[in-house]
PDB file of C-alpha atoms and ligand atoms in Angstrom:
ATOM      1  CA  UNK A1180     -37.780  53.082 111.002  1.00 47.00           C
ATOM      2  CA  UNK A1181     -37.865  51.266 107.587  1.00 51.00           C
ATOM      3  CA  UNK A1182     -40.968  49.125 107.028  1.00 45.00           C
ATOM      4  CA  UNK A1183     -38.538  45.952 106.740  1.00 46.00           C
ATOM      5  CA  UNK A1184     -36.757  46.806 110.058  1.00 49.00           C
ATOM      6  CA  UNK A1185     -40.771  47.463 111.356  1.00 42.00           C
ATOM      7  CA  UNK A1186     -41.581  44.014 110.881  1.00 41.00           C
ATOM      8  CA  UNK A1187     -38.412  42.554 111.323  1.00 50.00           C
ATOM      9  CA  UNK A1188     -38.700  44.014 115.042  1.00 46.00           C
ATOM     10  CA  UNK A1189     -42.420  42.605 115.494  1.00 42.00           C
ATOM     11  CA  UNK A1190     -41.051  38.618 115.059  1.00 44.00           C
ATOM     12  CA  UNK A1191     -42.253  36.758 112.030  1.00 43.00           C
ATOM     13  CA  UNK A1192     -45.623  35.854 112.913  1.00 39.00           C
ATOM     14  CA  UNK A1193     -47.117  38.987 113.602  1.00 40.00           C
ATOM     15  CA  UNK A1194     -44.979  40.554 110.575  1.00 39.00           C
ATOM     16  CA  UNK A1195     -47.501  37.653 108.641  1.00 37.00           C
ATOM     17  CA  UNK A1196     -50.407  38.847 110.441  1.00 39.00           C
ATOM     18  CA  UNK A1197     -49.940  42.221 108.993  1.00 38.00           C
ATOM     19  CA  UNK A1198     -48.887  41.314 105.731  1.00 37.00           C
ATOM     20  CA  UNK A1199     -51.545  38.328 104.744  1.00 36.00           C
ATOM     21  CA  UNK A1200     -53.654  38.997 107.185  1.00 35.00           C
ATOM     22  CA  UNK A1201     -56.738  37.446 105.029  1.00 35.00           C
ATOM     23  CA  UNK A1202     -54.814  34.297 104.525  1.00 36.00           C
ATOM     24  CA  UNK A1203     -57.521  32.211 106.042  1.00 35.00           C
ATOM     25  CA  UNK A1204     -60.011  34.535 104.622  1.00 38.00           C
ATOM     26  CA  UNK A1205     -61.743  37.375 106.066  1.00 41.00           C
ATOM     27  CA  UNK A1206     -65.043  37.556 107.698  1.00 42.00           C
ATOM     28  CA  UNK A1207     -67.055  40.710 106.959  1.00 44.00           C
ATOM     29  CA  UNK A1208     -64.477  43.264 106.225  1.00 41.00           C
ATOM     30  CA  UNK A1209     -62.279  44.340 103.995  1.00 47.00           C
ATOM     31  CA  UNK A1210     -62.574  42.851  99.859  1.00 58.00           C
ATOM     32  CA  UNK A1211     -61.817  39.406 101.439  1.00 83.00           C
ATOM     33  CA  UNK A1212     -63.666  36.702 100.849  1.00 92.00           C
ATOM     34  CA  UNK A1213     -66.197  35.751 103.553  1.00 94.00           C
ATOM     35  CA  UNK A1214     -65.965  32.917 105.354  1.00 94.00           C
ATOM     36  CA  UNK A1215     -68.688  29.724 104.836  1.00 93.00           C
ATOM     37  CA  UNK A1216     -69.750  30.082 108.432  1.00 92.00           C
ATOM     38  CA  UNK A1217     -70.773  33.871 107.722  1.00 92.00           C
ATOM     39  CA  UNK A1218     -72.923  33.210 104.882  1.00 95.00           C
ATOM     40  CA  UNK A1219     -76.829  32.780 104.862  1.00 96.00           C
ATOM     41  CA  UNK A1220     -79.089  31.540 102.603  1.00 97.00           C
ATOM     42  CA  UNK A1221     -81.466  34.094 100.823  1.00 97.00           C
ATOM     43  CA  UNK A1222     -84.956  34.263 102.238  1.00 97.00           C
ATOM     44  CA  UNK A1223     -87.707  32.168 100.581  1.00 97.00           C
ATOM     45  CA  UNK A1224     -90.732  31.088 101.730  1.00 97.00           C
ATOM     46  CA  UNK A1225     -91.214  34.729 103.072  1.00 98.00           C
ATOM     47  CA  UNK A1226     -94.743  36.058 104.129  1.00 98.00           C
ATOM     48  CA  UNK A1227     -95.526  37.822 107.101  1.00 98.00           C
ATOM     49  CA  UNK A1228     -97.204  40.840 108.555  1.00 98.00           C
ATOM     50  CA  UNK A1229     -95.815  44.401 110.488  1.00 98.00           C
ATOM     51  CA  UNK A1230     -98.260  46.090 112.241  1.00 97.00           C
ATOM     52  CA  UNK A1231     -97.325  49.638 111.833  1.00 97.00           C
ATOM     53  CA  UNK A1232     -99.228  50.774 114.624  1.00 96.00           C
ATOM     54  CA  UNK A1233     -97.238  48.561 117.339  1.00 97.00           C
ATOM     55  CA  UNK A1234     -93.728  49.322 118.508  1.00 97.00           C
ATOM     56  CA  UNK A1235     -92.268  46.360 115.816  1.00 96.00           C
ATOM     57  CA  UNK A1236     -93.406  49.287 112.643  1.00 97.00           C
ATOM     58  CA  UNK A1237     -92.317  52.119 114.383  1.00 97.00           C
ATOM     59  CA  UNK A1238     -89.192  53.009 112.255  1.00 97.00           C
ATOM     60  CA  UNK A1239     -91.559  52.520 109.490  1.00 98.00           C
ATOM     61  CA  UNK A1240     -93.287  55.401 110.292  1.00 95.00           C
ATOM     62  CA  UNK A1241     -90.971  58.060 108.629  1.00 96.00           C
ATOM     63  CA  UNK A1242     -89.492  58.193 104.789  1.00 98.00           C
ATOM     64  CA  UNK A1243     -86.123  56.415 104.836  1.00 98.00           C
ATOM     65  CA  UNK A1244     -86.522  54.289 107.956  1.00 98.00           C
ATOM     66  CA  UNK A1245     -86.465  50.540 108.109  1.00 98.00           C
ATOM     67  CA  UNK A1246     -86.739  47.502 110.170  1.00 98.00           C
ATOM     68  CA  UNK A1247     -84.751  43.890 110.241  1.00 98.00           C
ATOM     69  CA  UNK A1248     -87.700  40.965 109.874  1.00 98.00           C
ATOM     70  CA  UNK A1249     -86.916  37.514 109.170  1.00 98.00           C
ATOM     71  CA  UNK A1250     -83.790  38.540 106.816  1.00 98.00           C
ATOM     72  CA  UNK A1251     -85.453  41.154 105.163  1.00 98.00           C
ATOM     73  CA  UNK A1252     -84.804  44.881 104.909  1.00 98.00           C
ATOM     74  CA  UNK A1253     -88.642  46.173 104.843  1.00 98.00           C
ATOM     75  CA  UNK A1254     -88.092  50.138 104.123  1.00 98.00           C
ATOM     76  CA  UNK A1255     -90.239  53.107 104.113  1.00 98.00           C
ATOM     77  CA  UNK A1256     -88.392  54.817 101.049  1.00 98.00           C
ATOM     78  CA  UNK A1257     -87.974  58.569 100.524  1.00 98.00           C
ATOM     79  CA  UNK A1258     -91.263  58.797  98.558  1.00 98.00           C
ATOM     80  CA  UNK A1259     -93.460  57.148 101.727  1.00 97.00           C
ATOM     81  CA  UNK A1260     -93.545  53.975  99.468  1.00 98.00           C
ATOM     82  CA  UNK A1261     -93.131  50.582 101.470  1.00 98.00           C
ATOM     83  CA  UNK A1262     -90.219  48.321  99.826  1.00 98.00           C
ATOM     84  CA  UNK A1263     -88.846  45.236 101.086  1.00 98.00           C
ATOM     85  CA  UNK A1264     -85.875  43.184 100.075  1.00 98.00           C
ATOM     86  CA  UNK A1265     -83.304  40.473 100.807  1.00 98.00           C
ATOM     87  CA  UNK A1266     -81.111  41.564 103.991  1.00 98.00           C
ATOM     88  CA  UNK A1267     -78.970  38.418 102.814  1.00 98.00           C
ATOM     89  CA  UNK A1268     -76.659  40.190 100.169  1.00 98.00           C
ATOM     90  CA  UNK A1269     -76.525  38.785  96.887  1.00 98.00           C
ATOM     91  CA  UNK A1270     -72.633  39.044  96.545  1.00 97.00           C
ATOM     92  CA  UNK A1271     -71.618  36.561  99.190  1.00 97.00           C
ATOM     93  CA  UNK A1272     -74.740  35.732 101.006  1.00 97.00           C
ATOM     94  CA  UNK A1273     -73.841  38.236 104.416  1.00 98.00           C
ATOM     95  CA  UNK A1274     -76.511  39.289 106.268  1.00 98.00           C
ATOM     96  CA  UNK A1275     -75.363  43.319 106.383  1.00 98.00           C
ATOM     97  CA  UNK A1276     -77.691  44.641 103.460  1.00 98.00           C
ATOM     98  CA  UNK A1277     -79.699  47.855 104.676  1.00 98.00           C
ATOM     99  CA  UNK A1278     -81.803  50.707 103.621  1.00 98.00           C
ATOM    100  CA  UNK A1279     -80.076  53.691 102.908  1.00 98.00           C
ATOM    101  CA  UNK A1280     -81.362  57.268 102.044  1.00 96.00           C
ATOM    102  CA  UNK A1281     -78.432  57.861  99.441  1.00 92.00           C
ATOM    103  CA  UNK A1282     -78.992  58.568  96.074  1.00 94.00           C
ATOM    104  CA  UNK A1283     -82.914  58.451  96.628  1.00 96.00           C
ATOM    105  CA  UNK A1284     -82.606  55.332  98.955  1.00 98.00           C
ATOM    106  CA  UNK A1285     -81.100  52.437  97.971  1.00 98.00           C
ATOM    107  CA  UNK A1286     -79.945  49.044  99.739  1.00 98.00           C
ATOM    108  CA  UNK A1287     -76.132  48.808 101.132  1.00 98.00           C
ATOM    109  CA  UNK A1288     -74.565  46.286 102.095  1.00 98.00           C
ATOM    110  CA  UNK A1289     -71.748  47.302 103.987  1.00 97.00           C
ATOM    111  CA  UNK A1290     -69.381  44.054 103.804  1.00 97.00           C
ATOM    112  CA  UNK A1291     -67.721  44.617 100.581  1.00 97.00           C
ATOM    113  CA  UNK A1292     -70.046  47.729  99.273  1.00 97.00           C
ATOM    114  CA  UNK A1293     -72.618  46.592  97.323  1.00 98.00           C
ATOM    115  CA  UNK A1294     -74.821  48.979  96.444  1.00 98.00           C
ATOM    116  CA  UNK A1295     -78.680  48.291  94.911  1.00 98.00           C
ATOM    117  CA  UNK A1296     -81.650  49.956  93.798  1.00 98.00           C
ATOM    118  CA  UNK A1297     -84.739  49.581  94.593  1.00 98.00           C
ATOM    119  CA  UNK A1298     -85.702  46.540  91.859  1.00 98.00           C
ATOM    120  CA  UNK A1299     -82.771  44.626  93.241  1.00 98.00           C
ATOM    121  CA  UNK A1300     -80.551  46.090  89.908  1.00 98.00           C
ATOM    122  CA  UNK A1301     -76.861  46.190  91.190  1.00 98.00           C
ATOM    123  CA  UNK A1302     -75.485  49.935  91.191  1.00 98.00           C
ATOM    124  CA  UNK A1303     -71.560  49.089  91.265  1.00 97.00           C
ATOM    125  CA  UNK A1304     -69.380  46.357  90.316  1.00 97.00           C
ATOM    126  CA  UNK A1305     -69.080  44.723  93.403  1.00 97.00           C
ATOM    127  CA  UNK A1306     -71.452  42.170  92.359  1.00 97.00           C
ATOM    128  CA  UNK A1307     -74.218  41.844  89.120  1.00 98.00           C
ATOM    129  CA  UNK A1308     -76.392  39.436  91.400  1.00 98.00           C
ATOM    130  CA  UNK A1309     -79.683  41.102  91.788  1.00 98.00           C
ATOM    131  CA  UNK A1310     -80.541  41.150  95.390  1.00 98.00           C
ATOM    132  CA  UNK A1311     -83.878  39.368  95.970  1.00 98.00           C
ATOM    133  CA  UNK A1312     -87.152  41.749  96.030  1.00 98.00           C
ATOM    134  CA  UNK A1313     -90.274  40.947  97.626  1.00 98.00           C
ATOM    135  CA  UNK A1314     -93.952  42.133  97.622  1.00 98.00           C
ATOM    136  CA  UNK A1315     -95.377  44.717 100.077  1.00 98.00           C
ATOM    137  CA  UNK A1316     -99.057  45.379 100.031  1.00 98.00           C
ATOM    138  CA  UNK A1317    -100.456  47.881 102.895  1.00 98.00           C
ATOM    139  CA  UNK A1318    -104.347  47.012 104.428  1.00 98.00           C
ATOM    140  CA  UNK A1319    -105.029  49.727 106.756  1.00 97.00           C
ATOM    141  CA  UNK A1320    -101.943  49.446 109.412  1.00 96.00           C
ATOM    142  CA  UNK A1321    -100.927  45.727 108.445  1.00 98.00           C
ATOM    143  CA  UNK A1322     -98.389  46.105 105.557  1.00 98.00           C
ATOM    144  CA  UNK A1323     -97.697  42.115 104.160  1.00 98.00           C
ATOM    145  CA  UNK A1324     -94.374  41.376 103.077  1.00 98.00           C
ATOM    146  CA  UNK A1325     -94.474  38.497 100.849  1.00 98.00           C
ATOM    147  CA  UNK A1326     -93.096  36.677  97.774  1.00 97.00           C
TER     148      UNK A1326
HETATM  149  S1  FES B 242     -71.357  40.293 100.835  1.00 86.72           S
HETATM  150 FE1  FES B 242     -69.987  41.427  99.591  1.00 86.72          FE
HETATM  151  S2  FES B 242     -71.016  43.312  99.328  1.00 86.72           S
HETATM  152 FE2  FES B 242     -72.403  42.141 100.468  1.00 86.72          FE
END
């Protein structure tokens, strides 16, 4: 079947659907751009504590893991360094950034792609918004995330 005669046969509104199907724009996939609703603010204001001991750090306790706390990505990266940064992306402000072990750990977000070292420096052309760094500081167990 010819892709005309395809979407002929489906009726004109779901031929649309497949054709434009970001017409209203897309929400967290595809390139599309994402809707108002979906985006977040960055952090600010951010200080708190993880105790590494207690179940909330326990991801923290090998290289490459991370946890989720108050919208930021706080990482153990591949060198046992603690990092922490903005889980709101910088591109268009979703909330899907992460800590990946790729290319000696870097942040993903996996909306549109965006890819960032560990400064915040933007790795692709997705975006050339820095995502938002923050402080960690380690006192025994208690590691401090703050601005
Ligand atoms: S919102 Fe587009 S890559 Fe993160």
């Amino acid at each position: 079947m010819e892709r005309k005669q395809f979407l002929r046969s489906l009726g004109a509104g779901a031929a649309f659907a497949i054709v434009f199907p970001c017409v209203h724009g897309c929400s967290k996939d595809g390139n599309g751009d994402v809707a108002p609703e979906d985006m977040r603010p960055i952090p600010t204001g951010i200080d708190f504590t993880i105790d590494l001991d207690a179940q909330e750090g326990e991801a923290l306790q090998n290289n490459g893991g991370f946890i989720l706390k108050e919208f930021v990505v706080v990482a153990k990266n591949l060198e046992g360094q603690y990092v922490a940064a903005s889980q709101i992306c910088s591109h268009q402000q979703t909330e899907e950034v992460r800590f990946i072990s790729n290319d000696g750990g870097i942040y993903y977000c996996s909306t549109h792609g965006a890819r960032f070292d560990q400064t915040g420096k933007p790795l692709n052309s997705i975006t050339s918004n820095p995502l938002k760094i923050f402080n960690t500081e380690l006192t025994g167990n208690i590691l401090r995330v703050f601005e």
